[in-house]
């Protein structure tokens, strides 16, 4: 309503949805590349990169003067947000195969999200529109800035927390990617340029079969060709290049620095090596090339029935829970058909649900994984993550917007967060 003229509590829903959706859209485009960065430059690099960029973008968001600028900044915040990807991978690797420790660690990570949900809404509600909320307070030289940008204070606080997080990551977080698999971040600019040059080809191949199909086709053609050109080449080098390509995909040439060596690399990739010529079936190639050397893409993952079903269930549950979470503030603010409460009360509800989340998430997740197992934990979580939303409209039955209503809504939102 601050950015778009003539908007009211009743007509702000579409615009609020666009701003929220732009963040998720950014995450949609960057989740896979950020996972690649984790496997290339290390988990700690992605954590530092994400926390610093979030601090800069959240500060810029606080100074938004147009709706378009706010949407663009939120989109970029989503693009550069890789904290959860790197944190979850790091927790899994730090557990070193101890499933109980991994479950506890993952529960603790999600509990830290709860701390953000506990303090963030309360802080946002207290610091938003300070001129109108605290008319008797003297803001001095900041008054003009706070009048023009009434939501800048909570964003400044968010930027400070992000920079503090980056400092803690730099000083305390252990890198879990093995050194022999990690590439120095000093090459990231050159690698990014090479990556951008390969984007058109990657888009064409995005939904194609994995590298096995290419090697199998090449092997078949070579076996049927009586003129075995190139058999005198050094097959051991070609085999190494094949494995390098399988491990890094189209980014494999990033480890080859000179122009001539890159040309030799690409040329060798298009020649069938002894490895491919020795394999007459896909199963033989599978036995020769270990699974960890396969460069999986979206298509190869979606061909696995269990992976596809788990991802589909996760996407549907996330869609429903995100929709419920984004719609609640609009319902709370609406004067007609809603609760008609202000930002401070919404912040208190968010803080209450965050408190429940923090207090229960770690223990419930660890207990559920231990007693029910992964499958039943997923089923119960899917049922409880969204279903309680049908009880939220009953908050309209409260005669007055009292503490009881805040506690009721905090409990419902907290239950959905914990699930």
XYZ file of C-alpha atoms in Angstrom:
419
model
C 0.000 0.000 0.000
C 3.013 2.268 0.530
C 4.267 1.666 -3.020
C 1.045 1.568 -5.071
C -1.307 4.566 -4.903
C -4.988 4.100 -4.049
C -4.540 0.619 -2.569
C -6.439 -0.388 0.567
C -6.428 -3.370 2.899
C -9.105 -4.918 0.687
C -7.257 -4.548 -2.635
C -3.631 -5.172 -1.650
C -3.742 -8.959 -2.017
C -2.657 -9.214 -5.654
C 0.293 -6.887 -5.189
C 1.360 -8.551 -1.936
C 1.228 -11.911 -3.718
C 3.430 -10.615 -6.537
C 6.057 -9.355 -4.091
C 6.044 -12.629 -2.156
C 5.962 -14.706 -5.329
C 8.924 -12.861 -6.828
C 11.122 -14.162 -3.998
C 9.995 -17.751 -4.617
C 10.437 -17.289 -8.352
C 14.026 -16.274 -7.751
C 14.590 -19.381 -5.661
C 13.073 -21.505 -8.416
C 15.712 -20.331 -10.893
C 18.671 -20.541 -8.507
C 18.111 -23.621 -6.331
C 19.768 -26.024 -8.777
C 22.737 -23.723 -9.686
C 23.375 -22.987 -6.008
C 23.516 -26.725 -5.371
C 26.145 -26.971 -8.123
C 28.089 -24.133 -6.477
C 28.007 -26.072 -3.195
C 29.586 -29.055 -4.924
C 32.137 -26.916 -6.781
C 33.334 -24.127 -4.475
C 32.240 -25.528 -1.114
C 29.369 -25.217 1.305
C 31.049 -22.439 3.290
C 31.455 -20.297 0.173
C 27.724 -20.562 -0.612
C 26.817 -19.699 2.989
C 29.045 -16.609 2.924
C 27.852 -15.593 -0.522
C 24.190 -15.968 0.480
C 24.333 -14.212 3.850
C 26.261 -11.201 2.510
C 24.015 -10.822 -0.535
C 20.876 -11.150 1.616
C 22.132 -8.353 3.850
C 22.647 -6.039 0.884
C 19.345 -6.839 -0.802
C 17.207 -6.606 2.343
C 18.700 -3.171 2.991
C 17.881 -2.125 -0.577
C 14.344 -3.463 -0.135
C 13.849 -1.145 2.830
C 14.563 1.825 0.593
C 12.127 0.740 -2.138
C 10.333 3.720 -3.650
C 8.435 1.952 -6.450
C 6.565 -1.335 -6.680
C 8.716 -2.493 -9.612
C 11.919 -1.883 -7.656
C 10.556 -3.815 -4.663
C 9.604 -6.806 -6.851
C 13.026 -6.793 -8.557
C 14.874 -6.714 -5.242
C 12.761 -9.526 -3.812
C 13.440 -11.590 -6.935
C 17.199 -11.063 -6.524
C 16.934 -11.984 -2.849
C 15.448 -15.302 -3.928
C 18.102 -15.832 -6.607
C 20.971 -15.380 -4.158
C 19.379 -17.250 -1.228
C 21.280 -20.512 -0.863
C 21.585 -20.681 2.906
C 19.188 -23.580 3.466
C 20.687 -25.636 0.620
C 24.207 -25.323 2.013
C 23.154 -25.658 5.665
C 21.213 -28.877 5.135
C 24.012 -30.447 3.099
C 26.583 -29.432 5.724
C 24.523 -30.902 8.577
C 24.157 -34.185 6.705
C 27.894 -34.415 6.018
C 28.932 -33.389 9.527
C 26.869 -36.296 10.884
C 29.227 -38.681 9.024
C 26.596 -41.380 8.574
C 25.137 -41.158 12.080
C 21.417 -41.039 11.236
C 20.364 -40.111 14.764
C 22.820 -37.211 14.834
C 21.717 -36.168 11.338
C 18.046 -36.086 12.418
C 18.946 -33.997 15.474
C 21.067 -31.665 13.397
C 18.336 -31.179 10.808
C 15.837 -30.526 13.581
C 18.184 -27.920 15.037
C 18.543 -26.202 11.654
C 14.783 -25.946 11.353
C 14.593 -24.705 14.948
C 16.917 -21.871 13.962
C 14.414 -21.022 11.238
C 11.915 -20.903 14.076
C 14.015 -18.341 15.911
C 13.777 -16.148 12.831
C 10.027 -16.668 12.783
C 9.932 -15.820 16.485
C 11.885 -12.564 16.393
C 11.342 -11.481 12.790
C 7.576 -10.791 12.830
C 7.730 -9.182 16.271
C 10.639 -6.968 15.229
C 8.923 -6.117 11.954
C 5.727 -5.144 13.712
C 7.529 -3.013 16.293
C 9.772 -1.154 13.834
C 7.406 -0.649 10.895
C 5.953 2.839 10.382
C 7.667 4.243 13.504
C 6.450 7.819 12.914
C 2.795 6.822 13.194
C 3.357 4.126 15.840
C 5.403 6.316 18.165
C 4.211 9.902 17.583
C 5.714 11.164 20.850
C 9.203 9.888 20.110
C 11.765 12.340 18.698
C 13.547 10.723 15.738
C 15.645 13.818 15.026
C 17.446 13.857 11.687
C 15.998 10.408 10.833
C 12.416 11.678 10.811
C 12.408 12.689 7.141
C 13.930 9.354 6.078
C 11.499 7.336 8.203
C 8.587 9.340 6.829
C 9.616 8.629 3.240
C 10.612 5.001 3.915
C 8.376 3.838 6.795
C 9.523 0.203 6.562
C 13.271 0.788 6.430
C 13.995 0.100 10.135
C 13.082 -3.632 10.147
C 15.063 -4.047 6.939
C 18.100 -2.377 8.506
C 17.773 -4.826 11.394
C 17.573 -7.702 8.900
C 20.702 -6.493 7.116
C 22.586 -6.333 10.431
C 21.566 -9.904 11.286
C 22.676 -11.098 7.836
C 26.120 -9.521 8.151
C 26.464 -10.952 11.670
C 25.611 -14.368 10.235
C 28.281 -13.974 7.553
C 30.893 -13.149 10.219
C 29.891 -16.220 12.250
C 30.093 -18.412 9.135
C 33.569 -17.081 8.309
C 34.852 -17.701 11.848
C 33.076 -20.897 12.895
C 31.694 -23.025 10.062
C 33.675 -26.069 9.004
C 33.975 -26.827 5.296
C 32.685 -30.352 4.613
C 33.463 -30.633 0.895
C 36.676 -32.665 0.474
C 39.613 -30.446 -0.635
C 40.304 -32.595 -3.681
C 36.764 -31.917 -4.955
C 36.782 -28.186 -4.254
C 37.668 -25.509 -6.808
C 39.058 -22.158 -5.697
C 36.456 -19.332 -5.682
C 38.970 -17.103 -7.483
C 37.952 -18.849 -10.706
C 34.258 -18.141 -10.248
C 34.105 -15.183 -12.666
C 35.813 -17.119 -15.468
C 33.679 -20.167 -14.715
C 30.519 -18.050 -14.732
C 31.364 -16.659 -18.178
C 31.987 -20.149 -19.519
C 28.751 -21.325 -17.918
C 26.742 -18.527 -19.559
C 28.220 -19.525 -22.903
C 26.909 -23.074 -22.412
C 23.397 -22.069 -21.282
C 21.731 -22.421 -24.742
C 23.058 -25.947 -25.106
C 22.132 -26.836 -21.530
C 18.550 -25.696 -22.105
C 18.294 -27.969 -25.116
C 19.670 -30.895 -23.133
C 17.840 -30.095 -19.875
C 15.197 -32.780 -20.321
C 17.317 -35.218 -22.312
C 18.613 -38.537 -21.022
C 21.821 -38.596 -19.017
C 25.323 -39.143 -20.340
C 24.913 -42.913 -20.527
C 22.682 -42.540 -23.580
C 25.296 -40.456 -25.379
C 28.072 -42.944 -24.602
C 25.887 -45.910 -25.544
C 24.949 -44.380 -28.914
C 28.571 -43.508 -29.598
C 29.712 -46.980 -28.634
C 27.122 -48.608 -30.913
C 28.147 -46.474 -33.873
C 31.816 -47.221 -33.246
C 31.252 -50.961 -32.983
C 29.345 -51.027 -36.267
C 31.957 -48.937 -38.088
C 34.660 -51.011 -39.745
C 36.914 -48.003 -40.130
C 38.059 -47.538 -36.529
C 39.539 -44.101 -36.842
C 41.445 -42.792 -33.864
C 42.156 -46.228 -32.332
C 45.813 -45.293 -32.214
C 45.107 -42.370 -29.909
C 46.058 -42.457 -26.281
C 42.921 -44.114 -24.883
C 43.929 -43.653 -21.269
C 43.806 -39.856 -21.679
C 40.461 -40.082 -23.436
C 39.084 -42.220 -20.592
C 40.131 -39.588 -18.063
C 38.436 -36.892 -20.120
C 35.275 -38.982 -20.366
C 35.143 -39.417 -16.595
C 35.822 -35.701 -16.153
C 32.900 -34.916 -18.455
C 30.633 -37.349 -16.611
C 31.572 -35.734 -13.292
C 31.314 -32.067 -14.299
C 29.110 -32.098 -17.407
C 29.400 -29.097 -19.707
C 31.347 -27.299 -16.989
C 34.147 -29.822 -17.330
C 36.166 -27.572 -19.613
C 36.379 -25.038 -16.770
C 39.335 -27.014 -15.391
C 41.153 -26.687 -18.717
C 42.789 -23.283 -18.892
C 44.424 -22.824 -22.301
C 42.623 -22.435 -25.631
C 44.477 -25.354 -27.219
C 43.875 -27.659 -24.278
C 40.170 -26.762 -24.275
C 39.960 -27.571 -27.971
C 41.653 -30.932 -27.352
C 39.322 -31.579 -24.462
C 36.183 -30.950 -26.554
C 37.561 -32.958 -29.479
C 38.354 -35.902 -27.240
C 34.868 -35.826 -25.768
C 33.387 -36.332 -29.220
C 35.584 -39.378 -29.890
C 34.534 -42.722 -28.378
C 37.150 -43.825 -25.876
C 38.235 -47.367 -25.162
C 35.798 -47.335 -22.277
C 32.872 -46.734 -24.593
C 34.123 -49.163 -27.243
C 34.438 -51.883 -24.617
C 30.861 -51.454 -23.516
C 28.128 -52.957 -25.628
C 25.220 -52.283 -23.270
C 24.179 -49.597 -20.822
C 24.428 -52.067 -17.941
C 28.067 -52.748 -18.791
C 28.810 -49.035 -18.724
C 27.042 -48.776 -15.369
C 29.358 -51.421 -13.992
C 32.460 -49.710 -15.394
C 31.571 -46.144 -14.329
C 30.736 -45.809 -10.636
C 27.433 -44.127 -9.810
C 29.175 -41.190 -8.111
C 30.754 -40.219 -11.470
C 27.377 -39.789 -13.172
C 26.368 -36.172 -13.812
C 22.674 -36.326 -12.976
C 20.273 -33.870 -14.574
C 16.594 -33.127 -13.990
C 15.476 -35.831 -16.395
C 17.574 -38.589 -14.791
C 16.234 -37.675 -11.348
C 12.627 -37.585 -12.510
C 13.010 -41.017 -14.139
C 13.387 -42.506 -10.656
C 9.872 -43.314 -9.441
C 10.583 -42.805 -5.749
C 12.467 -39.559 -6.254
C 9.717 -38.239 -8.529
C 6.960 -39.138 -6.051
C 8.817 -37.588 -3.088
C 9.496 -34.382 -5.004
C 5.897 -34.158 -6.210
C 4.517 -34.588 -2.676
C 6.977 -32.037 -1.328
C 6.069 -29.521 -4.036
C 2.334 -29.873 -3.432
C 2.689 -29.582 0.340
C 5.004 -26.593 0.004
C 2.595 -24.907 -2.411
C -0.323 -25.319 -0.004
C 1.592 -24.269 3.130
C 3.164 -21.266 1.384
C -0.229 -20.141 0.112
C -1.670 -20.412 3.623
C 1.226 -18.486 5.100
C 1.051 -15.687 2.547
C -2.731 -15.316 2.772
C -2.900 -15.102 6.564
C -1.553 -11.514 6.887
C -4.069 -10.364 4.251
C -6.900 -12.030 6.184
C -5.640 -10.476 9.411
C -5.501 -6.938 7.953
C -8.767 -7.016 5.971
C -11.402 -4.695 7.452
C -14.241 -6.541 5.698
C -14.346 -10.310 6.061
C -11.123 -10.321 8.040
C -9.814 -9.529 11.501
C -8.972 -5.878 10.843
C -5.890 -5.908 13.077
C -2.689 -3.882 12.635
C 0.921 -4.855 11.973
C 1.844 -5.019 15.662
C -0.816 -7.650 16.423
C 0.178 -9.643 13.335
C 3.768 -9.503 14.556
C 2.711 -10.845 17.960
C 0.882 -13.751 16.293
C 3.961 -14.498 14.206
C 6.151 -14.344 17.293
C 3.806 -16.664 19.195
C 3.787 -19.249 16.406
C 7.567 -18.939 16.153
C 7.886 -19.557 19.885
C 5.855 -22.758 19.559
C 7.965 -23.758 16.559
C 11.238 -23.190 18.421
C 10.061 -25.048 21.505
C 8.711 -28.105 19.708
C 10.389 -28.519 16.326
C 13.682 -30.037 17.419
C 12.181 -32.519 19.882
C 9.196 -33.502 17.727
C 11.310 -34.044 14.603
C 13.961 -36.111 16.401
C 11.311 -38.143 18.280
C 9.220 -38.732 15.150
C 12.201 -39.866 13.080
C 13.273 -42.245 15.835
C 9.856 -43.730 16.636
C 7.934 -43.467 13.354
C 10.641 -43.502 10.726
C 11.033 -41.305 7.677
C 7.933 -42.496 5.792
C 5.404 -42.050 8.605
C 7.019 -38.742 9.589
C 6.459 -37.476 6.052
C 2.833 -38.637 6.052
C 1.974 -37.069 9.415
C 3.787 -33.855 8.495
C 1.916 -33.577 5.204
C -1.424 -33.945 7.008
C -0.663 -31.415 9.737
C 1.264 -28.848 7.670
C -1.827 -27.414 5.941
C -5.010 -28.988 7.344
C -5.290 -26.721 10.442
C -5.707 -23.709 8.120
C -9.451 -24.506 7.937
C -9.708 -23.535 11.617
C -8.282 -20.025 11.143
C -11.605 -18.381 10.069
C -13.100 -19.426 13.424
C -11.025 -16.618 14.935
C -13.783 -14.299 13.661
C -16.017 -15.716 16.408
C -14.015 -13.891 19.052
C -16.134 -10.882 20.029
C -13.108 -8.659 20.478
C -9.557 -8.800 19.195
C -8.272 -10.029 22.544
C -5.270 -11.922 23.822
C -7.264 -15.158 23.482
C -7.554 -14.637 19.728
C -3.801 -14.009 19.434
C -3.049 -17.183 21.405
C -5.520 -19.194 19.278
C -4.002 -18.041 15.983
C -0.444 -18.433 17.285
C -1.200 -22.036 18.203
C -2.669 -22.863 14.787
C 0.147 -21.206 12.837
C 2.728 -22.779 15.128
C 1.243 -26.245 14.596
C 1.506 -25.835 10.821
C 5.094 -24.616 11.117
C 6.134 -27.520 13.317
C 4.575 -30.012 10.904
